């Protein structure tokens, strides 16, 4: 953690470093740390400029282009039920996270 912070400071990125792994573990310990929302996540595979980009939907996706033969995702009708395949973190309780994080680092639970 210290090395990551030092590298970010030397690179001029400041002290705001992503803590995705720590947040994920903290969410397992205390689910109230993150606010999550159900999404359907797809990976764009046919776009020339967007191949590999992940796209999140909060309702059944409607694809406006013709599906490719290799496409694993089929177009849904406007009346299709929404079937999420992921919980996406959309908010965090920073004080709650850092309290848990520091308690675990210092051994003062």
PDB file of N, CA and C in Angstrom:
ATOM      1  N   UNK A   1       0.831  -1.178   0.000  1.00  0.00           N
ATOM      2  CA  UNK A   1       0.000   0.000   0.000  1.00  0.00           C
ATOM      3  C   UNK A   1       0.884   1.253   0.000  1.00  0.00           C
ATOM      4  N   UNK A   2       1.909   1.233   0.819  1.00  0.00           N
ATOM      5  CA  UNK A   2       2.812   2.389   0.897  1.00  0.00           C
ATOM      6  C   UNK A   2       3.497   2.615  -0.448  1.00  0.00           C
ATOM      7  N   UNK A   3       3.959   1.530  -1.090  1.00  0.00           N
ATOM      8  CA  UNK A   3       4.631   1.665  -2.392  1.00  0.00           C
ATOM      9  C   UNK A   3       3.686   2.229  -3.447  1.00  0.00           C
ATOM     10  N   UNK A   4       2.464   1.779  -3.438  1.00  0.00           N
ATOM     11  CA  UNK A   4       1.478   2.291  -4.396  1.00  0.00           C
ATOM     12  C   UNK A   4       1.259   3.775  -4.184  1.00  0.00           C
ATOM     13  N   UNK A   5       1.132   4.186  -2.938  1.00  0.00           N
ATOM     14  CA  UNK A   5       0.944   5.596  -2.611  1.00  0.00           C
ATOM     15  C   UNK A   5       2.169   6.412  -3.010  1.00  0.00           C
ATOM     16  N   UNK A   6       3.361   5.914  -2.702  1.00  0.00           N
ATOM     17  CA  UNK A   6       4.596   6.621  -3.077  1.00  0.00           C
ATOM     18  C   UNK A   6       4.710   6.773  -4.588  1.00  0.00           C
ATOM     19  N   UNK A   7       4.389   5.705  -5.333  1.00  0.00           N
ATOM     20  CA  UNK A   7       4.436   5.769  -6.796  1.00  0.00           C
ATOM     21  C   UNK A   7       3.451   6.797  -7.343  1.00  0.00           C
ATOM     22  N   UNK A   8       2.250   6.836  -6.782  1.00  0.00           N
ATOM     23  CA  UNK A   8       1.236   7.787  -7.234  1.00  0.00           C
ATOM     24  C   UNK A   8       1.688   9.221  -6.985  1.00  0.00           C
ATOM     25  N   UNK A   9       2.301   9.464  -5.838  1.00  0.00           N
ATOM     26  CA  UNK A   9       2.789  10.810  -5.516  1.00  0.00           C
ATOM     27  C   UNK A   9       3.912  11.200  -6.465  1.00  0.00           C
ATOM     28  N   UNK A  10       4.867  10.294  -6.709  1.00  0.00           N
ATOM     29  CA  UNK A  10       5.979  10.584  -7.622  1.00  0.00           C
ATOM     30  C   UNK A  10       5.495  10.832  -9.046  1.00  0.00           C
ATOM     31  N   UNK A  11       4.441  10.156  -9.455  1.00  0.00           N
ATOM     32  CA  UNK A  11       3.906  10.315 -10.810  1.00  0.00           C
ATOM     33  C   UNK A  11       3.007  11.544 -10.925  1.00  0.00           C
ATOM     34  N   UNK A  12       2.825  12.263  -9.822  1.00  0.00           N
ATOM     35  CA  UNK A  12       1.983  13.455  -9.845  1.00  0.00           C
ATOM     36  C   UNK A  12       0.499  13.157  -9.822  1.00  0.00           C
ATOM     37  N   UNK A  13       0.129  11.952  -9.386  1.00  0.00           N
ATOM     38  CA  UNK A  13      -1.276  11.557  -9.351  1.00  0.00           C
ATOM     39  C   UNK A  13      -1.948  11.884  -8.024  1.00  0.00           C
ATOM     40  N   UNK A  14      -1.210  12.427  -7.090  1.00  0.00           N
ATOM     41  CA  UNK A  14      -1.780  12.777  -5.795  1.00  0.00           C
ATOM     42  C   UNK A  14      -1.929  11.571  -4.889  1.00  0.00           C
ATOM     43  N   UNK A  15      -2.773  11.716  -3.888  1.00  0.00           N
ATOM     44  CA  UNK A  15      -2.940  10.651  -2.896  1.00  0.00           C
ATOM     45  C   UNK A  15      -4.255   9.900  -3.056  1.00  0.00           C
ATOM     46  N   UNK A  16      -5.006  10.201  -4.092  1.00  0.00           N
ATOM     47  CA  UNK A  16      -6.269   9.497  -4.338  1.00  0.00           C
ATOM     48  C   UNK A  16      -5.995   8.241  -5.150  1.00  0.00           C
ATOM     49  N   UNK A  17      -5.758   7.135  -4.456  1.00  0.00           N
ATOM     50  CA  UNK A  17      -5.462   5.888  -5.154  1.00  0.00           C
ATOM     51  C   UNK A  17      -6.672   4.959  -5.071  1.00  0.00           C
ATOM     52  N   UNK A  18      -6.938   4.205  -6.135  1.00  0.00           N
ATOM     53  CA  UNK A  18      -8.067   3.272  -6.093  1.00  0.00           C
ATOM     54  C   UNK A  18      -7.803   2.147  -5.100  1.00  0.00           C
ATOM     55  N   UNK A  19      -8.832   1.756  -4.375  1.00  0.00           N
ATOM     56  CA  UNK A  19      -8.710   0.677  -3.388  1.00  0.00           C
ATOM     57  C   UNK A  19      -9.774  -0.378  -3.669  1.00  0.00           C
ATOM     58  N   UNK A  20      -9.862  -0.800  -4.918  1.00  0.00           N
ATOM     59  CA  UNK A  20     -10.914  -1.728  -5.341  1.00  0.00           C
ATOM     60  C   UNK A  20     -10.890  -3.044  -4.572  1.00  0.00           C
ATOM     61  N   UNK A  21      -9.714  -3.640  -4.433  1.00  0.00           N
ATOM     62  CA  UNK A  21      -9.627  -4.930  -3.739  1.00  0.00           C
ATOM     63  C   UNK A  21     -10.013  -4.794  -2.271  1.00  0.00           C
ATOM     64  N   UNK A  22      -9.498  -3.771  -1.621  1.00  0.00           N
ATOM     65  CA  UNK A  22      -9.815  -3.557  -0.205  1.00  0.00           C
ATOM     66  C   UNK A  22     -11.304  -3.278  -0.018  1.00  0.00           C
ATOM     67  N   UNK A  23     -11.899  -2.512  -0.928  1.00  0.00           N
ATOM     68  CA  UNK A  23     -13.338  -2.231  -0.847  1.00  0.00           C
ATOM     69  C   UNK A  23     -14.159  -3.500  -1.046  1.00  0.00           C
ATOM     70  N   UNK A  24     -13.723  -4.356  -1.950  1.00  0.00           N
ATOM     71  CA  UNK A  24     -14.440  -5.610  -2.195  1.00  0.00           C
ATOM     72  C   UNK A  24     -14.422  -6.491  -0.955  1.00  0.00           C
ATOM     73  N   UNK A  25     -13.265  -6.632  -0.339  1.00  0.00           N
ATOM     74  CA  UNK A  25     -13.157  -7.439   0.884  1.00  0.00           C
ATOM     75  C   UNK A  25     -13.975  -6.799   2.006  1.00  0.00           C
ATOM     76  N   UNK A  26     -13.902  -5.484   2.127  1.00  0.00           N
ATOM     77  CA  UNK A  26     -14.672  -4.783   3.160  1.00  0.00           C
ATOM     78  C   UNK A  26     -16.167  -5.003   2.957  1.00  0.00           C
ATOM     79  N   UNK A  27     -16.617  -5.019   1.713  1.00  0.00           N
ATOM     80  CA  UNK A  27     -18.035  -5.242   1.413  1.00  0.00           C
ATOM     81  C   UNK A  27     -18.473  -6.649   1.827  1.00  0.00           C
ATOM     82  N   UNK A  28     -17.580  -7.623   1.688  1.00  0.00           N
ATOM     83  CA  UNK A  28     -17.894  -8.986   2.125  1.00  0.00           C
ATOM     84  C   UNK A  28     -18.050  -9.016   3.646  1.00  0.00           C
ATOM     85  N   UNK A  29     -17.181  -8.297   4.356  1.00  0.00           N
ATOM     86  CA  UNK A  29     -17.232  -8.250   5.822  1.00  0.00           C
ATOM     87  C   UNK A  29     -18.424  -7.432   6.302  1.00  0.00           C
ATOM     88  N   UNK A  30     -18.651  -6.273   5.673  1.00  0.00           N
ATOM     89  CA  UNK A  30     -19.724  -5.356   6.072  1.00  0.00           C
ATOM     90  C   UNK A  30     -20.427  -4.845   4.816  1.00  0.00           C
ATOM     91  N   UNK A  31     -21.515  -5.507   4.386  1.00  0.00           N
ATOM     92  CA  UNK A  31     -22.198  -5.129   3.148  1.00  0.00           C
ATOM     93  C   UNK A  31     -22.724  -3.690   3.119  1.00  0.00           C
ATOM     94  N   UNK A  32     -22.844  -3.050   4.268  1.00  0.00           N
ATOM     95  CA  UNK A  32     -23.337  -1.678   4.302  1.00  0.00           C
ATOM     96  C   UNK A  32     -22.329  -0.639   3.844  1.00  0.00           C
ATOM     97  N   UNK A  33     -21.084  -1.037   3.636  1.00  0.00           N
ATOM     98  CA  UNK A  33     -20.046  -0.093   3.212  1.00  0.00           C
ATOM     99  C   UNK A  33     -20.292   0.398   1.792  1.00  0.00           C
ATOM    100  N   UNK A  34     -20.770  -0.495   0.920  1.00  0.00           N
ATOM    101  CA  UNK A  34     -21.026  -0.112  -0.465  1.00  0.00           C
ATOM    102  C   UNK A  34     -22.518  -0.107  -0.750  1.00  0.00           C
ATOM    103  N   UNK A  35     -22.944   0.843  -1.560  1.00  0.00           N
ATOM    104  CA  UNK A  35     -24.301   0.837  -2.092  1.00  0.00           C
ATOM    105  C   UNK A  35     -24.198   0.169  -3.456  1.00  0.00           C
ATOM    106  N   UNK A  36     -24.957  -0.905  -3.654  1.00  0.00           N
ATOM    107  CA  UNK A  36     -24.885  -1.631  -4.917  1.00  0.00           C
ATOM    108  C   UNK A  36     -26.228  -1.590  -5.635  1.00  0.00           C
ATOM    109  N   UNK A  37     -26.156  -1.753  -6.941  1.00  0.00           N
ATOM    110  CA  UNK A  37     -27.356  -1.762  -7.772  1.00  0.00           C
ATOM    111  C   UNK A  37     -27.249  -2.927  -8.751  1.00  0.00           C
ATOM    112  N   UNK A  38     -28.378  -3.573  -9.027  1.00  0.00           N
ATOM    113  CA  UNK A  38     -28.405  -4.675  -9.985  1.00  0.00           C
ATOM    114  C   UNK A  38     -28.251  -4.147 -11.403  1.00  0.00           C
ATOM    115  N   UNK A  39     -27.346  -4.748 -12.140  1.00  0.00           N
ATOM    116  CA  UNK A  39     -27.103  -4.388 -13.537  1.00  0.00           C
ATOM    117  C   UNK A  39     -27.020  -5.657 -14.379  1.00  0.00           C
ATOM    118  N   UNK A  40     -27.290  -5.501 -15.666  1.00  0.00           N
ATOM    119  CA  UNK A  40     -26.946  -6.518 -16.643  1.00  0.00           C
ATOM    120  C   UNK A  40     -25.691  -5.998 -17.318  1.00  0.00           C
ATOM    121  N   UNK A  41     -24.582  -6.726 -17.176  1.00  0.00           N
ATOM    122  CA  UNK A  41     -23.304  -6.310 -17.754  1.00  0.00           C
ATOM    123  C   UNK A  41     -23.034  -7.147 -19.002  1.00  0.00           C
ATOM    124  N   UNK A  42     -22.698  -6.466 -20.089  1.00  0.00           N
ATOM    125  CA  UNK A  42     -22.333  -7.129 -21.339  1.00  0.00           C
ATOM    126  C   UNK A  42     -20.978  -6.598 -21.785  1.00  0.00           C
ATOM    127  N   UNK A  43     -20.292  -7.382 -22.582  1.00  0.00           N
ATOM    128  CA  UNK A  43     -19.011  -6.960 -23.144  1.00  0.00           C
ATOM    129  C   UNK A  43     -19.210  -6.730 -24.633  1.00  0.00           C
ATOM    130  N   UNK A  44     -18.881  -5.529 -25.091  1.00  0.00           N
ATOM    131  CA  UNK A  44     -18.993  -5.175 -26.509  1.00  0.00           C
ATOM    132  C   UNK A  44     -17.939  -5.958 -27.281  1.00  0.00           C
ATOM    133  N   UNK A  45     -18.373  -6.753 -28.236  1.00  0.00           N
ATOM    134  CA  UNK A  45     -17.427  -7.578 -28.993  1.00  0.00           C
ATOM    135  C   UNK A  45     -17.395  -7.253 -30.478  1.00  0.00           C
ATOM    136  N   UNK A  46     -18.315  -6.431 -30.953  1.00  0.00           N
ATOM    137  CA  UNK A  46     -18.389  -6.200 -32.395  1.00  0.00           C
ATOM    138  C   UNK A  46     -17.942  -4.814 -32.824  1.00  0.00           C
ATOM    139  N   UNK A  47     -17.749  -3.907 -31.904  1.00  0.00           N
ATOM    140  CA  UNK A  47     -17.377  -2.547 -32.278  1.00  0.00           C
ATOM    141  C   UNK A  47     -15.919  -2.414 -32.650  1.00  0.00           C
ATOM    142  N   UNK A  48     -15.657  -1.663 -33.702  1.00  0.00           N
ATOM    143  CA  UNK A  48     -14.273  -1.450 -34.128  1.00  0.00           C
ATOM    144  C   UNK A  48     -13.510  -0.636 -33.091  1.00  0.00           C
ATOM    145  N   UNK A  49     -14.157   0.365 -32.510  1.00  0.00           N
ATOM    146  CA  UNK A  49     -13.501   1.233 -31.531  1.00  0.00           C
ATOM    147  C   UNK A  49     -13.810   0.832 -30.089  1.00  0.00           C
ATOM    148  N   UNK A  50     -14.823   0.007 -29.894  1.00  0.00           N
ATOM    149  CA  UNK A  50     -15.264  -0.284 -28.529  1.00  0.00           C
ATOM    150  C   UNK A  50     -15.124  -1.744 -28.135  1.00  0.00           C
ATOM    151  N   UNK A  51     -14.511  -2.575 -28.948  1.00  0.00           N
ATOM    152  CA  UNK A  51     -14.386  -4.001 -28.632  1.00  0.00           C
ATOM    153  C   UNK A  51     -13.702  -4.184 -27.279  1.00  0.00           C
ATOM    154  N   UNK A  52     -14.328  -4.952 -26.421  1.00  0.00           N
ATOM    155  CA  UNK A  52     -13.798  -5.206 -25.089  1.00  0.00           C
ATOM    156  C   UNK A  52     -14.354  -4.282 -24.023  1.00  0.00           C
ATOM    157  N   UNK A  53     -15.096  -3.276 -24.412  1.00  0.00           N
ATOM    158  CA  UNK A  53     -15.685  -2.336 -23.452  1.00  0.00           C
ATOM    159  C   UNK A  53     -16.866  -3.002 -22.757  1.00  0.00           C
ATOM    160  N   UNK A  54     -16.974  -2.806 -21.439  1.00  0.00           N
ATOM    161  CA  UNK A  54     -18.128  -3.326 -20.719  1.00  0.00           C
ATOM    162  C   UNK A  54     -19.214  -2.271 -20.705  1.00  0.00           C
ATOM    163  N   UNK A  55     -20.448  -2.743 -20.832  1.00  0.00           N
ATOM    164  CA  UNK A  55     -21.606  -1.863 -20.875  1.00  0.00           C
ATOM    165  C   UNK A  55     -22.595  -2.364 -19.837  1.00  0.00           C
ATOM    166  N   UNK A  56     -23.108  -1.461 -19.010  1.00  0.00           N
ATOM    167  CA  UNK A  56     -24.057  -1.844 -17.975  1.00  0.00           C
ATOM    168  C   UNK A  56     -25.451  -1.334 -18.272  1.00  0.00           C
ATOM    169  N   UNK A  57     -26.440  -2.186 -18.045  1.00  0.00           N
ATOM    170  CA  UNK A  57     -27.841  -1.834 -18.266  1.00  0.00           C
ATOM    171  C   UNK A  57     -28.608  -1.999 -16.960  1.00  0.00           C
ATOM    172  N   UNK A  58     -29.520  -1.072 -16.695  1.00  0.00           N
ATOM    173  CA  UNK A  58     -30.375  -1.178 -15.513  1.00  0.00           C
ATOM    174  C   UNK A  58     -31.773  -1.654 -15.888  1.00  0.00           C
ATOM    175  N   UNK A  59     -31.976  -1.926 -17.154  1.00  0.00           N
ATOM    176  CA  UNK A  59     -33.206  -2.545 -17.640  1.00  0.00           C
ATOM    177  C   UNK A  59     -32.815  -3.470 -18.785  1.00  0.00           C
ATOM    178  N   UNK A  60     -33.736  -4.269 -19.268  1.00  0.00           N
ATOM    179  CA  UNK A  60     -33.399  -5.227 -20.324  1.00  0.00           C
ATOM    180  C   UNK A  60     -32.791  -4.489 -21.510  1.00  0.00           C
ATOM    181  N   UNK A  61     -31.601  -4.912 -21.962  1.00  0.00           N
ATOM    182  CA  UNK A  61     -30.956  -4.217 -23.075  1.00  0.00           C
ATOM    183  C   UNK A  61     -31.682  -4.436 -24.393  1.00  0.00           C
ATOM    184  N   UNK A  62     -31.744  -3.382 -25.180  1.00  0.00           N
ATOM    185  CA  UNK A  62     -32.299  -3.453 -26.527  1.00  0.00           C
ATOM    186  C   UNK A  62     -31.171  -3.076 -27.463  1.00  0.00           C
ATOM    187  N   UNK A  63     -30.759  -4.016 -28.297  1.00  0.00           N
ATOM    188  CA  UNK A  63     -29.650  -3.770 -29.207  1.00  0.00           C
ATOM    189  C   UNK A  63     -30.195  -3.255 -30.531  1.00  0.00           C
ATOM    190  N   UNK A  64     -29.680  -2.111 -30.961  1.00  0.00           N
ATOM    191  CA  UNK A  64     -30.222  -1.455 -32.137  1.00  0.00           C
ATOM    192  C   UNK A  64     -29.576  -1.912 -33.436  1.00  0.00           C
ATOM    193  N   UNK A  65     -28.462  -2.604 -33.368  1.00  0.00           N
ATOM    194  CA  UNK A  65     -27.818  -3.069 -34.591  1.00  0.00           C
ATOM    195  C   UNK A  65     -28.111  -4.551 -34.796  1.00  0.00           C
ATOM    196  N   UNK A  66     -27.915  -5.012 -36.005  1.00  0.00           N
ATOM    197  CA  UNK A  66     -28.140  -6.421 -36.312  1.00  0.00           C
ATOM    198  C   UNK A  66     -27.121  -7.274 -35.567  1.00  0.00           C
ATOM    199  N   UNK A  67     -27.553  -8.380 -34.963  1.00  0.00           N
ATOM    200  CA  UNK A  67     -26.607  -9.229 -34.240  1.00  0.00           C
ATOM    201  C   UNK A  67     -25.663  -9.937 -35.203  1.00  0.00           C
ATOM    202  N   UNK A  68     -24.435 -10.130 -34.763  1.00  0.00           N
ATOM    203  CA  UNK A  68     -23.457 -10.866 -35.550  1.00  0.00           C
ATOM    204  C   UNK A  68     -23.593 -12.350 -35.261  1.00  0.00           C
ATOM    205  N   UNK A  69     -23.114 -13.176 -36.177  1.00  0.00           N
ATOM    206  CA  UNK A  69     -23.180 -14.625 -35.974  1.00  0.00           C
ATOM    207  C   UNK A  69     -22.452 -15.044 -34.702  1.00  0.00           C
ATOM    208  N   UNK A  70     -21.327 -14.396 -34.417  1.00  0.00           N
ATOM    209  CA  UNK A  70     -20.506 -14.775 -33.265  1.00  0.00           C
ATOM    210  C   UNK A  70     -21.011 -14.185 -31.953  1.00  0.00           C
ATOM    211  N   UNK A  71     -22.044 -13.352 -32.012  1.00  0.00           N
ATOM    212  CA  UNK A  71     -22.525 -12.680 -30.806  1.00  0.00           C
ATOM    213  C   UNK A  71     -23.194 -13.668 -29.862  1.00  0.00           C
ATOM    214  N   UNK A  72     -22.777 -13.644 -28.605  1.00  0.00           N
ATOM    215  CA  UNK A  72     -23.363 -14.524 -27.593  1.00  0.00           C
ATOM    216  C   UNK A  72     -24.607 -13.900 -26.975  1.00  0.00           C
ATOM    217  N   UNK A  73     -24.814 -12.613 -27.203  1.00  0.00           N
ATOM    218  CA  UNK A  73     -25.942 -11.905 -26.612  1.00  0.00           C
ATOM    219  C   UNK A  73     -26.991 -11.681 -27.689  1.00  0.00           C
ATOM    220  N   UNK A  74     -28.208 -12.071 -27.405  1.00  0.00           N
ATOM    221  CA  UNK A  74     -29.281 -11.858 -28.366  1.00  0.00           C
ATOM    222  C   UNK A  74     -30.086 -10.642 -27.960  1.00  0.00           C
ATOM    223  N   UNK A  75     -30.697 -10.009 -28.946  1.00  0.00           N
ATOM    224  CA  UNK A  75     -31.488  -8.812 -28.680  1.00  0.00           C
ATOM    225  C   UNK A  75     -32.714  -9.172 -27.858  1.00  0.00           C
ATOM    226  N   UNK A  76     -33.065  -8.306 -26.939  1.00  0.00           N
ATOM    227  CA  UNK A  76     -34.244  -8.508 -26.109  1.00  0.00           C
ATOM    228  C   UNK A  76     -35.358  -7.605 -26.613  1.00  0.00           C
ATOM    229  N   UNK A  77     -36.572  -8.065 -26.479  1.00  0.00           N
ATOM    230  CA  UNK A  77     -37.699  -7.228 -26.873  1.00  0.00           C
ATOM    231  C   UNK A  77     -37.926  -6.187 -25.782  1.00  0.00           C
ATOM    232  N   UNK A  78     -38.648  -5.107 -26.110  1.00  0.00           N
ATOM    233  CA  UNK A  78     -38.914  -4.080 -25.084  1.00  0.00           C
ATOM    234  C   UNK A  78     -39.664  -4.623 -23.868  1.00  0.00           C
ATOM    235  N   UNK A  79     -40.381  -5.741 -24.043  1.00  0.00           N
ATOM    236  CA  UNK A  79     -41.151  -6.316 -22.937  1.00  0.00           C
ATOM    237  C   UNK A  79     -40.394  -7.411 -22.189  1.00  0.00           C
ATOM    238  N   UNK A  80     -39.145  -7.644 -22.559  1.00  0.00           N
ATOM    239  CA  UNK A  80     -38.366  -8.707 -21.918  1.00  0.00           C
ATOM    240  C   UNK A  80     -38.134  -8.379 -20.447  1.00  0.00           C
ATOM    241  N   UNK A  81     -38.201  -9.396 -19.575  1.00  0.00           N
ATOM    242  CA  UNK A  81     -37.934  -9.138 -18.156  1.00  0.00           C
ATOM    243  C   UNK A  81     -36.461  -8.804 -17.941  1.00  0.00           C
ATOM    244  N   UNK A  82     -36.223  -7.961 -16.972  1.00  0.00           N
ATOM    245  CA  UNK A  82     -34.850  -7.579 -16.637  1.00  0.00           C
ATOM    246  C   UNK A  82     -34.231  -8.681 -15.800  1.00  0.00           C
ATOM    247  N   UNK A  83     -33.106  -9.212 -16.255  1.00  0.00           N
ATOM    248  CA  UNK A  83     -32.400 -10.269 -15.530  1.00  0.00           C
ATOM    249  C   UNK A  83     -30.970  -9.808 -15.275  1.00  0.00           C
ATOM    250  N   UNK A  84     -30.724  -9.189 -14.118  1.00  0.00           N
ATOM    251  CA  UNK A  84     -29.366  -8.707 -13.831  1.00  0.00           C
ATOM    252  C   UNK A  84     -28.391  -9.867 -13.682  1.00  0.00           C
ATOM    253  N   UNK A  85     -27.135  -9.595 -14.012  1.00  0.00           N
ATOM    254  CA  UNK A  85     -26.102 -10.616 -13.849  1.00  0.00           C
ATOM    255  C   UNK A  85     -24.936 -10.117 -12.995  1.00  0.00           C
ATOM    256  N   UNK A  86     -25.098  -8.921 -12.393  1.00  0.00           N
ATOM    257  CA  UNK A  86     -24.023  -8.373 -11.561  1.00  0.00           C
ATOM    258  C   UNK A  86     -24.578  -7.344 -10.584  1.00  0.00           C
ATOM    259  N   UNK A  87     -23.910  -7.229  -9.445  1.00  0.00           N
ATOM    260  CA  UNK A  87     -24.159  -6.134  -8.510  1.00  0.00           C
ATOM    261  C   UNK A  87     -23.022  -5.146  -8.699  1.00  0.00           C
ATOM    262  N   UNK A  88     -23.355  -3.906  -9.020  1.00  0.00           N
ATOM    263  CA  UNK A  88     -22.347  -2.886  -9.297  1.00  0.00           C
ATOM    264  C   UNK A  88     -22.348  -1.870  -8.165  1.00  0.00           C
ATOM    265  N   UNK A  89     -21.173  -1.586  -7.620  1.00  0.00           N
ATOM    266  CA  UNK A  89     -21.059  -0.583  -6.558  1.00  0.00           C
ATOM    267  C   UNK A  89     -21.268   0.797  -7.164  1.00  0.00           C
ATOM    268  N   UNK A  90     -22.216   1.536  -6.599  1.00  0.00           N
ATOM    269  CA  UNK A  90     -22.495   2.884  -7.100  1.00  0.00           C
ATOM    270  C   UNK A  90     -22.268   3.948  -6.031  1.00  0.00           C
ATOM    271  N   UNK A  91     -21.901   3.523  -4.831  1.00  0.00           N
ATOM    272  CA  UNK A  91     -21.641   4.470  -3.755  1.00  0.00           C
ATOM    273  C   UNK A  91     -20.861   3.804  -2.637  1.00  0.00           C
ATOM    274  N   UNK A  92     -20.218   4.617  -1.817  1.00  0.00           N
ATOM    275  CA  UNK A  92     -19.409   4.093  -0.716  1.00  0.00           C
ATOM    276  C   UNK A  92     -19.590   4.975   0.513  1.00  0.00           C
ATOM    277  N   UNK A  93     -19.511   4.351   1.682  1.00  0.00           N
ATOM    278  CA  UNK A  93     -19.500   5.066   2.958  1.00  0.00           C
ATOM    279  C   UNK A  93     -18.032   5.164   3.372  1.00  0.00           C
ATOM    280  N   UNK A  94     -17.315   6.242   2.996  1.00  0.00           N
ATOM    281  CA  UNK A  94     -15.866   6.294   3.217  1.00  0.00           C
ATOM    282  C   UNK A  94     -15.447   6.189   4.682  1.00  0.00           C
ATOM    283  N   UNK A  95     -16.159   6.853   5.585  1.00  0.00           N
ATOM    284  CA  UNK A  95     -15.775   6.804   6.998  1.00  0.00           C
ATOM    285  C   UNK A  95     -15.882   5.377   7.527  1.00  0.00           C
ATOM    286  N   UNK A  96     -16.967   4.714   7.165  1.00  0.00           N
ATOM    287  CA  UNK A  96     -17.195   3.341   7.605  1.00  0.00           C
ATOM    288  C   UNK A  96     -16.107   2.410   7.036  1.00  0.00           C
ATOM    289  N   UNK A  97     -15.762   2.608   5.754  1.00  0.00           N
ATOM    290  CA  UNK A  97     -14.722   1.790   5.125  1.00  0.00           C
ATOM    291  C   UNK A  97     -13.380   1.990   5.817  1.00  0.00           C
ATOM    292  N   UNK A  98     -12.961   3.245   5.988  1.00  0.00           N
ATOM    293  CA  UNK A  98     -11.637   3.495   6.565  1.00  0.00           C
ATOM    294  C   UNK A  98     -11.552   3.050   8.023  1.00  0.00           C
ATOM    295  N   UNK A  99     -12.656   3.140   8.752  1.00  0.00           N
ATOM    296  CA  UNK A  99     -12.652   2.635  10.131  1.00  0.00           C
ATOM    297  C   UNK A  99     -12.365   1.130  10.124  1.00  0.00           C
ATOM    298  N   UNK A 100     -13.082   0.382   9.292  1.00  0.00           N
ATOM    299  CA  UNK A 100     -12.865  -1.061   9.197  1.00  0.00           C
ATOM    300  C   UNK A 100     -11.459  -1.376   8.682  1.00  0.00           C
ATOM    301  N   UNK A 101     -11.024  -0.664   7.668  1.00  0.00           N
ATOM    302  CA  UNK A 101      -9.711  -0.879   7.055  1.00  0.00           C
ATOM    303  C   UNK A 101      -8.592  -0.674   8.076  1.00  0.00           C
ATOM    304  N   UNK A 102      -8.644   0.444   8.799  1.00  0.00           N
ATOM    305  CA  UNK A 102      -7.595   0.745   9.781  1.00  0.00           C
ATOM    306  C   UNK A 102      -7.645  -0.201  10.977  1.00  0.00           C
ATOM    307  N   UNK A 103      -8.853  -0.606  11.379  1.00  0.00           N
ATOM    308  CA  UNK A 103      -8.965  -1.590  12.463  1.00  0.00           C
ATOM    309  C   UNK A 103      -8.271  -2.892  12.080  1.00  0.00           C
ATOM    310  N   UNK A 104      -8.451  -3.313  10.832  1.00  0.00           N
ATOM    311  CA  UNK A 104      -7.828  -4.562  10.377  1.00  0.00           C
ATOM    312  C   UNK A 104      -6.315  -4.416  10.251  1.00  0.00           C
ATOM    313  N   UNK A 105      -5.844  -3.269   9.803  1.00  0.00           N
ATOM    314  CA  UNK A 105      -4.404  -3.060   9.649  1.00  0.00           C
ATOM    315  C   UNK A 105      -3.684  -2.972  10.992  1.00  0.00           C
ATOM    316  N   UNK A 106      -4.325  -2.341  11.966  1.00  0.00           N
ATOM    317  CA  UNK A 106      -3.671  -2.128  13.259  1.00  0.00           C
ATOM    318  C   UNK A 106      -3.951  -3.242  14.263  1.00  0.00           C
ATOM    319  N   UNK A 107      -4.916  -4.111  13.969  1.00  0.00           N
ATOM    320  CA  UNK A 107      -5.254  -5.191  14.889  1.00  0.00           C
ATOM    321  C   UNK A 107      -6.127  -4.739  16.039  1.00  0.00           C
ATOM    322  N   UNK A 108      -6.695  -3.564  15.939  1.00  0.00           N
ATOM    323  CA  UNK A 108      -7.574  -3.027  17.005  1.00  0.00           C
ATOM    324  C   UNK A 108      -9.028  -3.129  16.568  1.00  0.00           C
ATOM    325  N   UNK A 109      -9.561  -4.317  16.654  1.00  0.00           N
ATOM    326  CA  UNK A 109     -10.937  -4.555  16.211  1.00  0.00           C
ATOM    327  C   UNK A 109     -11.897  -4.277  17.335  1.00  0.00           C
TER     328      UNK A 109
END
